[in-house]
CSV table of C-alpha atoms and ligand atoms in Angstrom, one decimal:
chain,number,residue,atom,x,y,z
H,10,UNK,CA,30.3,-12.4,14.6
H,11,UNK,CA,28.0,-8.9,14.1
H,12,UNK,CA,27.4,-6.0,16.0
H,13,UNK,CA,23.2,-6.2,15.7
H,14,UNK,CA,23.2,-3.0,15.3
H,15,UNK,CA,24.6,-3.3,12.0
H,16,UNK,CA,22.5,-6.0,10.1
H,17,UNK,CA,20.2,-5.1,7.5
H,18,UNK,CA,16.5,-6.2,9.1
H,19,UNK,CA,15.2,-6.3,5.4
H,20,UNK,CA,11.5,-4.4,5.9
H,21,UNK,CA,9.1,-6.7,3.3
H,22,UNK,CA,6.1,-3.8,4.3
H,23,UNK,CA,8.4,-1.1,2.7
H,24,UNK,CA,9.6,-3.5,-0.3
H,25,UNK,CA,5.5,-4.6,-0.8
H,26,UNK,CA,4.3,-1.5,-0.4
H,27,UNK,CA,6.8,-0.2,-3.3
H,28,UNK,CA,5.7,-3.2,-5.8
H,29,UNK,CA,2.3,-2.1,-5.2
H,30,UNK,CA,3.5,1.3,-6.2
H,31,UNK,CA,5.1,0.0,-9.9
H,32,UNK,CA,1.5,-2.2,-10.0
H,33,UNK,CA,-0.6,1.2,-9.4
H,34,UNK,CA,1.4,2.6,-12.0
H,35,UNK,CA,1.4,-0.3,-14.5
H,36,UNK,CA,-2.6,-0.6,-14.0
H,37,UNK,CA,-2.5,3.4,-14.9
H,38,UNK,CA,-0.1,2.8,-18.0
H,39,UNK,CA,-2.6,-0.6,-19.0
H,40,UNK,CA,-5.5,1.6,-19.1
H,41,UNK,CA,-4.1,3.8,-21.8
H,42,UNK,CA,-4.4,1.1,-24.2
H,43,UNK,CA,-8.1,0.2,-23.0
H,44,UNK,CA,-6.8,-3.0,-21.1
H,45,UNK,CA,-8.3,-3.3,-17.0
H,46,UNK,CA,-6.5,-5.8,-15.2
H,47,UNK,CA,-9.5,-8.5,-13.6
H,48,UNK,CA,-8.5,-10.7,-10.6
H,49,UNK,CA,-11.3,-13.2,-10.1
H,50,UNK,CA,-10.9,-14.9,-6.8
H,51,UNK,CA,-12.5,-18.2,-5.9
H,52,UNK,CA,-13.2,-19.3,-2.4
H,53,UNK,CA,-15.0,-22.3,-1.5
H,54,UNK,CA,-16.6,-22.9,1.8
H,55,UNK,CA,-15.8,-21.6,5.3
H,56,UNK,CA,-12.2,-21.7,6.0
H,57,UNK,CA,-11.9,-18.6,9.0
H,58,UNK,CA,-7.7,-18.3,7.4
H,59,UNK,CA,-8.8,-18.7,3.8
H,60,UNK,CA,-11.6,-15.9,4.6
H,61,UNK,CA,-8.7,-13.4,5.5
H,62,UNK,CA,-6.6,-14.3,3.5
H,63,UNK,CA,-9.4,-13.9,0.6
H,64,UNK,CA,-10.0,-9.8,1.9
H,65,UNK,CA,-6.7,-9.0,2.0
H,66,UNK,CA,-6.4,-9.7,-2.1
H,67,UNK,CA,-9.0,-8.7,-2.3
H,68,UNK,CA,-8.5,-5.4,-0.7
H,69,UNK,CA,-4.8,-5.2,-2.2
H,70,UNK,CA,-6.3,-5.4,-5.7
H,71,UNK,CA,-8.6,-2.5,-4.8
H,72,UNK,CA,-5.8,-0.2,-3.4
H,73,UNK,CA,-3.8,-1.1,-7.1
H,74,UNK,CA,-7.0,0.1,-8.6
H,75,UNK,CA,-7.3,-4.1,-10.4
H,76,UNK,CA,-10.9,-4.9,-10.8
H,77,UNK,CA,-11.8,-8.5,-8.2
H,78,UNK,CA,-14.2,-10.9,-9.0
H,79,UNK,CA,-15.6,-12.7,-5.5
H,80,UNK,CA,-16.7,-16.2,-6.6
H,81,UNK,CA,-17.9,-17.8,-3.1
H,82,UNK,CA,-18.6,-21.3,-3.4
H,83,UNK,CA,-21.0,-22.9,-0.5
H,84,UNK,CA,-18.2,-26.1,0.8
H,85,UNK,CA,-20.1,-29.1,-1.0
H,86,UNK,CA,-19.7,-27.3,-4.5
H,87,UNK,CA,-18.9,-30.4,-6.3
H,88,UNK,CA,-15.3,-30.5,-8.5
H,89,UNK,CA,-17.5,-30.6,-11.7
H,90,UNK,CA,-19.2,-27.1,-10.7
H,91,UNK,CA,-16.2,-25.7,-9.7
H,92,UNK,CA,-14.0,-26.8,-12.9
H,93,UNK,CA,-17.3,-25.6,-15.0
H,94,UNK,CA,-16.9,-22.1,-13.0
H,95,UNK,CA,-13.1,-22.1,-14.1
H,96,UNK,CA,-14.0,-23.1,-17.9
H,97,UNK,CA,-16.3,-19.4,-18.2
H,98,UNK,CA,-13.5,-18.0,-16.3
H,99,UNK,CA,-11.4,-19.3,-18.6
H,100,UNK,CA,-13.4,-18.3,-21.9
H,101,UNK,CA,-13.7,-15.0,-20.6
H,102,UNK,CA,-11.7,-12.3,-21.5
H,103,UNK,CA,-12.4,-9.2,-19.3
H,104,UNK,CA,-10.8,-11.7,-16.4
H,105,UNK,CA,-7.0,-11.9,-16.9
H,106,UNK,CA,-5.7,-14.1,-13.2
H,107,UNK,CA,-7.3,-16.8,-11.8
H,108,UNK,CA,-6.9,-17.9,-8.0
H,109,UNK,CA,-8.4,-20.5,-6.4
H,110,UNK,CA,-7.9,-20.0,-2.7
H,111,UNK,CA,-6.3,-23.6,-1.3
H,112,UNK,CA,-6.9,-25.7,0.7
H,113,UNK,CA,-9.8,-26.8,-1.2
H,114,UNK,CA,-12.3,-29.1,1.2
H,115,UNK,CA,-11.0,-32.8,0.6
H,116,UNK,CA,-14.0,-34.3,-1.4
H,117,UNK,CA,-12.6,-32.1,-4.9
H,118,UNK,CA,-8.9,-33.2,-6.3
H,119,UNK,CA,-6.7,-29.4,-6.0
H,120,UNK,CA,-4.2,-30.7,-8.1
H,121,UNK,CA,-7.2,-31.6,-10.9
H,122,UNK,CA,-8.5,-27.9,-9.9
H,123,UNK,CA,-5.6,-25.9,-10.5
H,124,UNK,CA,-4.2,-27.9,-14.0
H,125,UNK,CA,-8.0,-26.4,-14.8
H,126,UNK,CA,-6.5,-22.8,-15.1
H,127,UNK,CA,-5.6,-21.3,-18.5
H,128,UNK,CA,-1.5,-21.6,-17.7
H,129,UNK,CA,-2.0,-17.7,-19.1
H,130,UNK,CA,-4.3,-16.8,-16.2
H,131,UNK,CA,-2.5,-18.5,-13.5
H,132,UNK,CA,-1.1,-16.1,-10.8
H,133,UNK,CA,-0.6,-18.6,-8.5
H,134,UNK,CA,2.2,-19.9,-11.2
H,135,UNK,CA,1.3,-23.4,-10.1
H,136,UNK,CA,-0.1,-24.9,-13.7
H,137,UNK,CA,2.7,-27.8,-14.7
H,138,UNK,CA,3.1,-25.1,-18.2
H,139,UNK,CA,4.2,-22.7,-15.8
H,140,UNK,CA,6.1,-24.7,-13.2
H,141,UNK,CA,7.8,-26.4,-16.3
H,142,UNK,CA,8.6,-22.8,-17.6
H,143,UNK,CA,10.3,-21.6,-15.4
H,144,UNK,CA,12.4,-25.1,-15.1
H,145,UNK,CA,13.4,-23.6,-18.4
H,146,UNK,CA,13.9,-20.1,-17.5
H,147,UNK,CA,10.8,-18.8,-19.8
H,148,UNK,CA,8.8,-15.7,-19.1
H,149,UNK,CA,6.0,-17.7,-16.9
H,150,UNK,CA,3.7,-16.3,-13.7
H,151,UNK,CA,5.5,-17.6,-11.0
H,152,UNK,CA,4.4,-18.5,-7.6
H,153,UNK,CA,4.0,-15.7,-5.5
H,154,UNK,CA,6.3,-15.7,-2.4
H,155,UNK,CA,9.4,-17.4,-3.6
H,156,UNK,CA,9.0,-14.2,-6.4
H,157,UNK,CA,8.6,-12.1,-3.1
H,158,UNK,CA,11.8,-13.6,-1.6
H,159,UNK,CA,13.5,-13.0,-4.3
H,160,UNK,CA,12.5,-9.3,-4.9
H,161,UNK,CA,13.7,-8.7,-1.4
H,162,UNK,CA,17.3,-10.4,-2.2
H,163,UNK,CA,17.9,-8.2,-5.3
H,164,UNK,CA,16.8,-5.4,-3.1
H,165,UNK,CA,19.3,-6.6,-0.4
H,166,UNK,CA,22.2,-7.6,-2.9
H,167,UNK,CA,21.4,-6.4,-5.9
H,168,UNK,CA,23.3,-9.2,-8.8
H,169,UNK,CA,22.9,-12.2,-7.4
H,170,UNK,CA,24.9,-14.1,-9.8
H,171,UNK,CA,27.5,-16.2,-8.6
H,172,UNK,CA,26.2,-16.5,-4.9
H,173,UNK,CA,26.3,-20.0,-3.6
H,174,UNK,CA,22.0,-20.2,-2.4
H,175,UNK,CA,20.6,-23.1,0.1
H,176,UNK,CA,17.1,-23.5,0.0
H,177,UNK,CA,16.1,-25.7,3.2
H,178,UNK,CA,12.9,-27.3,1.7
H,179,UNK,CA,11.7,-28.2,-1.4
H,180,UNK,CA,7.4,-27.7,-1.2
H,181,UNK,CA,5.8,-27.2,-5.0
H,182,UNK,CA,4.9,-23.6,-3.6
H,183,UNK,CA,8.0,-22.4,-2.3
H,184,UNK,CA,10.8,-24.4,-2.1
H,185,UNK,CA,11.1,-26.1,-5.4
H,186,UNK,CA,10.2,-22.7,-7.7
H,187,UNK,CA,12.3,-20.6,-5.2
H,188,UNK,CA,15.5,-23.3,-6.7
H,189,UNK,CA,14.6,-22.3,-9.6
H,190,UNK,CA,14.7,-18.4,-9.5
H,191,UNK,CA,17.9,-18.4,-8.1
H,192,UNK,CA,19.3,-20.6,-10.3
H,193,UNK,CA,18.0,-18.4,-13.4
H,194,UNK,CA,18.9,-15.6,-11.3
H,195,UNK,CA,22.8,-17.4,-11.4
H,196,UNK,CA,23.4,-18.9,-8.5
H,197,UNK,CA,25.1,-21.9,-7.5
H,198,UNK,CA,22.0,-23.5,-5.7
H,199,UNK,CA,21.4,-26.4,-3.0
H,200,UNK,CA,17.9,-28.0,-1.5
H,201,UNK,CA,18.3,-29.1,1.3
H,202,UNK,CA,14.9,-31.5,2.9
H,203,UNK,CA,14.0,-33.5,5.8
H,204,UNK,CA,16.5,-36.6,3.9
H,205,UNK,CA,19.8,-34.2,3.6
H,206,UNK,CA,22.4,-35.7,5.3
H,207,UNK,CA,24.7,-32.8,7.2
H,208,UNK,CA,22.0,-29.6,6.2
H,209,UNK,CA,23.9,-27.1,9.0
H,210,UNK,CA,27.1,-28.3,7.0
H,211,UNK,CA,25.4,-27.0,3.4
H,212,UNK,CA,23.5,-24.0,5.1
H,213,UNK,CA,27.4,-23.1,6.8
H,214,UNK,CA,29.0,-22.8,2.8
H,215,UNK,CA,25.7,-20.2,1.8
H,216,UNK,CA,25.8,-16.3,1.5
H,217,UNK,CA,22.4,-17.0,1.0
H,218,UNK,CA,19.9,-19.0,3.0
H,219,UNK,CA,16.3,-19.0,2.0
H,220,UNK,CA,14.5,-21.0,4.8
H,221,UNK,CA,10.5,-22.8,4.1
H,222,UNK,CA,10.3,-25.8,6.7
H,223,UNK,CA,7.2,-25.0,8.8
H,224,UNK,CA,9.6,-25.7,12.1
H,225,UNK,CA,9.3,-22.9,14.4
H,226,UNK,CA,13.2,-21.7,14.9
H,227,UNK,CA,14.8,-24.6,13.6
H,228,UNK,CA,17.7,-23.0,12.3
H,229,UNK,CA,20.0,-20.5,14.4
H,230,UNK,CA,23.4,-18.9,14.5
H,231,UNK,CA,25.5,-22.1,14.2
H,232,UNK,CA,23.9,-23.2,10.8
H,233,UNK,CA,25.0,-19.9,9.4
H,234,UNK,CA,28.3,-18.2,7.7
H,235,UNK,CA,29.0,-14.8,9.3
H,236,UNK,CA,27.9,-12.1,6.6
H,237,UNK,CA,25.3,-14.4,5.0
H,238,UNK,CA,21.6,-13.1,3.7
H,239,UNK,CA,18.4,-14.8,5.5
H,240,UNK,CA,15.0,-14.9,3.6
H,241,UNK,CA,13.0,-16.4,6.7
H,242,UNK,CA,9.4,-18.1,4.9
H,243,UNK,CA,8.6,-19.7,7.8
H,244,UNK,CA,5.2,-18.8,9.8
H,245,UNK,CA,5.0,-20.5,12.6
H,246,UNK,CA,2.4,-20.1,16.0
H,247,UNK,CA,3.8,-20.8,18.9
H,248,UNK,CA,3.0,-20.1,22.5
H,249,UNK,CA,4.9,-18.2,24.2
H,250,UNK,CA,5.7,-16.8,27.9
H,251,UNK,CA,2.0,-16.8,28.1
H,252,UNK,CA,0.9,-15.5,24.9
H,253,UNK,CA,1.0,-16.3,21.4
H,254,UNK,CA,3.3,-15.0,18.9
H,255,UNK,CA,4.5,-15.7,15.3
H,256,UNK,CA,7.3,-17.0,14.7
H,257,UNK,CA,10.1,-17.9,11.6
H,258,UNK,CA,11.8,-21.1,11.0
H,259,UNK,CA,14.9,-19.1,11.4
H,260,UNK,CA,16.4,-18.5,15.4
H,261,UNK,CA,16.0,-14.7,15.2
H,262,UNK,CA,17.8,-13.3,18.0
H,263,UNK,CA,20.6,-16.0,17.4
H,264,UNK,CA,20.9,-15.6,13.7
H,265,UNK,CA,21.2,-11.5,14.1
H,266,UNK,CA,24.4,-12.3,16.0
H,267,UNK,CA,26.1,-13.6,12.3
H,268,UNK,CA,24.1,-12.7,9.5
H,269,UNK,CA,23.9,-9.4,7.3
H,270,UNK,CA,20.4,-8.9,6.6
H,271,UNK,CA,17.4,-11.4,7.6
H,272,UNK,CA,13.6,-10.9,7.3
H,273,UNK,CA,11.8,-10.2,10.2
H,274,UNK,CA,8.3,-12.8,11.1
H,275,UNK,CA,6.0,-11.0,11.2
H,276,UNK,CA,6.8,-8.0,8.5
H,277,UNK,CA,8.9,-10.0,5.8
H,278,UNK,CA,8.4,-11.9,2.8
H,279,UNK,CA,4.5,-11.8,4.0
H,280,UNK,CA,3.7,-9.0,2.7
H,281,UNK,CA,5.3,-10.0,0.1
H,282,UNK,CA,3.5,-12.2,-1.4
H,283,UNK,CA,0.2,-10.7,-2.2
H,284,UNK,CA,1.5,-7.6,-3.3
H,285,UNK,CA,3.4,-10.3,-5.6
H,286,UNK,CA,-0.3,-11.6,-6.8
H,287,UNK,CA,-0.8,-8.0,-7.8
H,288,UNK,CA,2.5,-7.8,-10.2
H,289,UNK,CA,1.2,-11.2,-11.9
H,290,UNK,CA,-2.0,-10.2,-12.3
H,291,UNK,CA,-0.5,-7.3,-14.3
H,292,UNK,CA,1.9,-9.8,-16.9
H,293,UNK,CA,-1.1,-12.3,-16.6
H,294,UNK,CA,-2.8,-9.3,-18.8
H,295,UNK,CA,0.2,-8.5,-20.3
H,296,UNK,CA,1.5,-11.7,-21.5
H,297,UNK,CA,-2.3,-12.2,-22.5
H,298,UNK,CA,-2.3,-9.3,-25.2
H,299,UNK,CA,1.5,-10.2,-26.8
H,300,UNK,CA,1.7,-6.7,-28.8
H,301,UNK,CA,1.8,-5.0,-25.3
H,302,UNK,CA,5.6,-4.5,-24.8
H,303,UNK,CA,6.8,-3.1,-21.4
H,304,UNK,CA,10.3,-1.1,-21.8
H,305,UNK,CA,13.3,-2.0,-19.7
H,306,UNK,CA,13.4,1.9,-18.8
H,307,UNK,CA,13.6,3.4,-15.7
H,308,UNK,CA,10.3,4.1,-15.3
H,309,UNK,CA,10.1,0.6,-16.6
H,310,UNK,CA,6.5,0.1,-15.2
H,311,UNK,CA,4.5,2.8,-16.8
H,312,UNK,CA,6.2,2.7,-19.8
H,313,UNK,CA,4.6,0.6,-22.5
H,314,UNK,CA,3.7,0.6,-26.0
H,315,UNK,CA,2.0,-1.4,-28.5
H,316,UNK,CA,5.1,-3.4,-31.1
U,605,NDP,P1,5.8,-28.2,3.3
U,605,NDP,O1,5.4,-28.3,4.1
U,605,NDP,O2,4.6,-28.4,2.4
U,605,NDP,O3,7.1,-28.7,3.3
U,605,NDP,C1,8.2,-28.3,4.1
U,605,NDP,C2,9.6,-28.6,3.2
U,605,NDP,O4,10.5,-28.3,4.7
U,605,NDP,C3,9.3,-29.8,2.7
U,605,NDP,O5,10.1,-29.8,1.8
U,605,NDP,C4,10.3,-30.8,3.8
U,605,NDP,O6,11.5,-32.0,3.1
U,605,NDP,C5,11.2,-29.6,4.9
U,605,NDP,N1,11.6,-30.3,5.8
U,605,NDP,C6,10.8,-30.1,7.1
U,605,NDP,N2,11.5,-30.9,8.3
U,605,NDP,C7,12.7,-31.0,7.4
U,605,NDP,C8,14.2,-30.6,8.4
U,605,NDP,N3,14.4,-31.3,9.8
U,605,NDP,N4,15.1,-30.5,7.3
U,605,NDP,C9,15.4,-29.9,6.3
U,605,NDP,N5,14.4,-29.7,5.4
U,605,NDP,C10,12.5,-30.5,6.4
U,605,NDP,O7,5.9,-26.8,4.0
U,605,NDP,P2,5.6,-25.0,2.6
U,605,NDP,O8,7.0,-24.8,2.0
U,605,NDP,O9,4.2,-24.5,2.2
U,605,NDP,O10,5.7,-23.9,4.2
U,605,NDP,C11,7.3,-23.5,4.5
U,605,NDP,C12,6.7,-22.8,5.3
U,605,NDP,O11,6.7,-21.3,5.2
U,605,NDP,C13,5.9,-22.9,6.7
U,605,NDP,O12,5.9,-22.3,7.8
U,605,NDP,C14,3.8,-21.7,5.9
U,605,NDP,O13,3.6,-21.4,6.2
U,605,NDP,C15,4.9,-20.7,5.5
U,605,NDP,N6,4.8,-20.2,4.3
U,605,NDP,C16,4.4,-18.7,4.3
U,605,NDP,C17,4.6,-17.8,3.0
U,605,NDP,C18,4.5,-16.6,3.1
U,605,NDP,O14,3.5,-16.1,2.4
U,605,NDP,N7,5.1,-16.1,4.1
U,605,NDP,C19,3.5,-18.6,2.1
U,605,NDP,C20,3.9,-20.1,2.2
U,605,NDP,C21,4.1,-20.8,2.8
U,605,NDP,P3,10.6,-33.6,2.7
U,605,NDP,O15,10.2,-32.6,1.3
U,605,NDP,O16,12.0,-34.0,2.9
U,605,NDP,O17,9.3,-33.4,3.5
């Protein structure tokens, strides 16, 4: 049992601010080589939540001096018109990253659209070329949310080698890439999903538990090994005590009794996702200019050179 005052409540906002600072430095260093990272954000339709996400992405781009170009298309845009726009953006050398805000209207095949994005501009990391590259351990663009979780884990624990990590959830956007990133970081990885038997027992063996299920407060202290680190990706809107609140997939108050560190909801993984999108835009720019290398010095993000 832990006294809650000794628990590290992982501050995702502060971690995101550090990532964004590094991005700002890297953008400025790239400009010295005549490169100005640019992100194209494509929104189809008027979904209110998507509009908020897009607005926040454009704001973060502005804050980090990334050039953003918005394409707001009518809800009735045809798939072929959208594919035409993506082909233009793929061919445009001044655009480094392409983000198509999901969900798309139901008459458009989401997978066909995501697969049409040039892999080197696929800042969401959803193209099968990038998914395959990640599973082979190659340097590719990787999905932003699991990437953000890795930053938080490495900030908290340092080297993850040999840790037993359990990922709860196996979606293409969170669970599966999360498992691949943990494996790449030399963890022993178990993936738990809706058909798993004895999910609680599996989680209780873990040094690291990453939860991406979408079920409010599904895991409590009884699922967790004392001293483990919990990353709660879930974002669930619930009605409680007459008001609407956001809660994670982990029962935060219960988990506090046993964990050594945990992300809160909100304020944990959420802020990292957009920060990593900006970082991916810089990475995409760099991957598109293979002669440009980043040295692994302490000032890694700012130390660029042409090899
Ligand atoms: P999905 O619905 O795509 O996937 C949920 C996963 O949870 C599935 O793999 C499912 O298993 C598994 N699951 C469902 N019920 C159980 C159960 N009882 N026991 C074990 N596993 C179960 O969700 P996402 O991955 O897209 O998102 C998960 C959560 O993360 C959501 O709350 C979402 O809002 C949040 N999220 C937050 C982000 C952020 O930026 N912070 C970004 C993306 C998502 P199966 O495959 O067997 O059906």
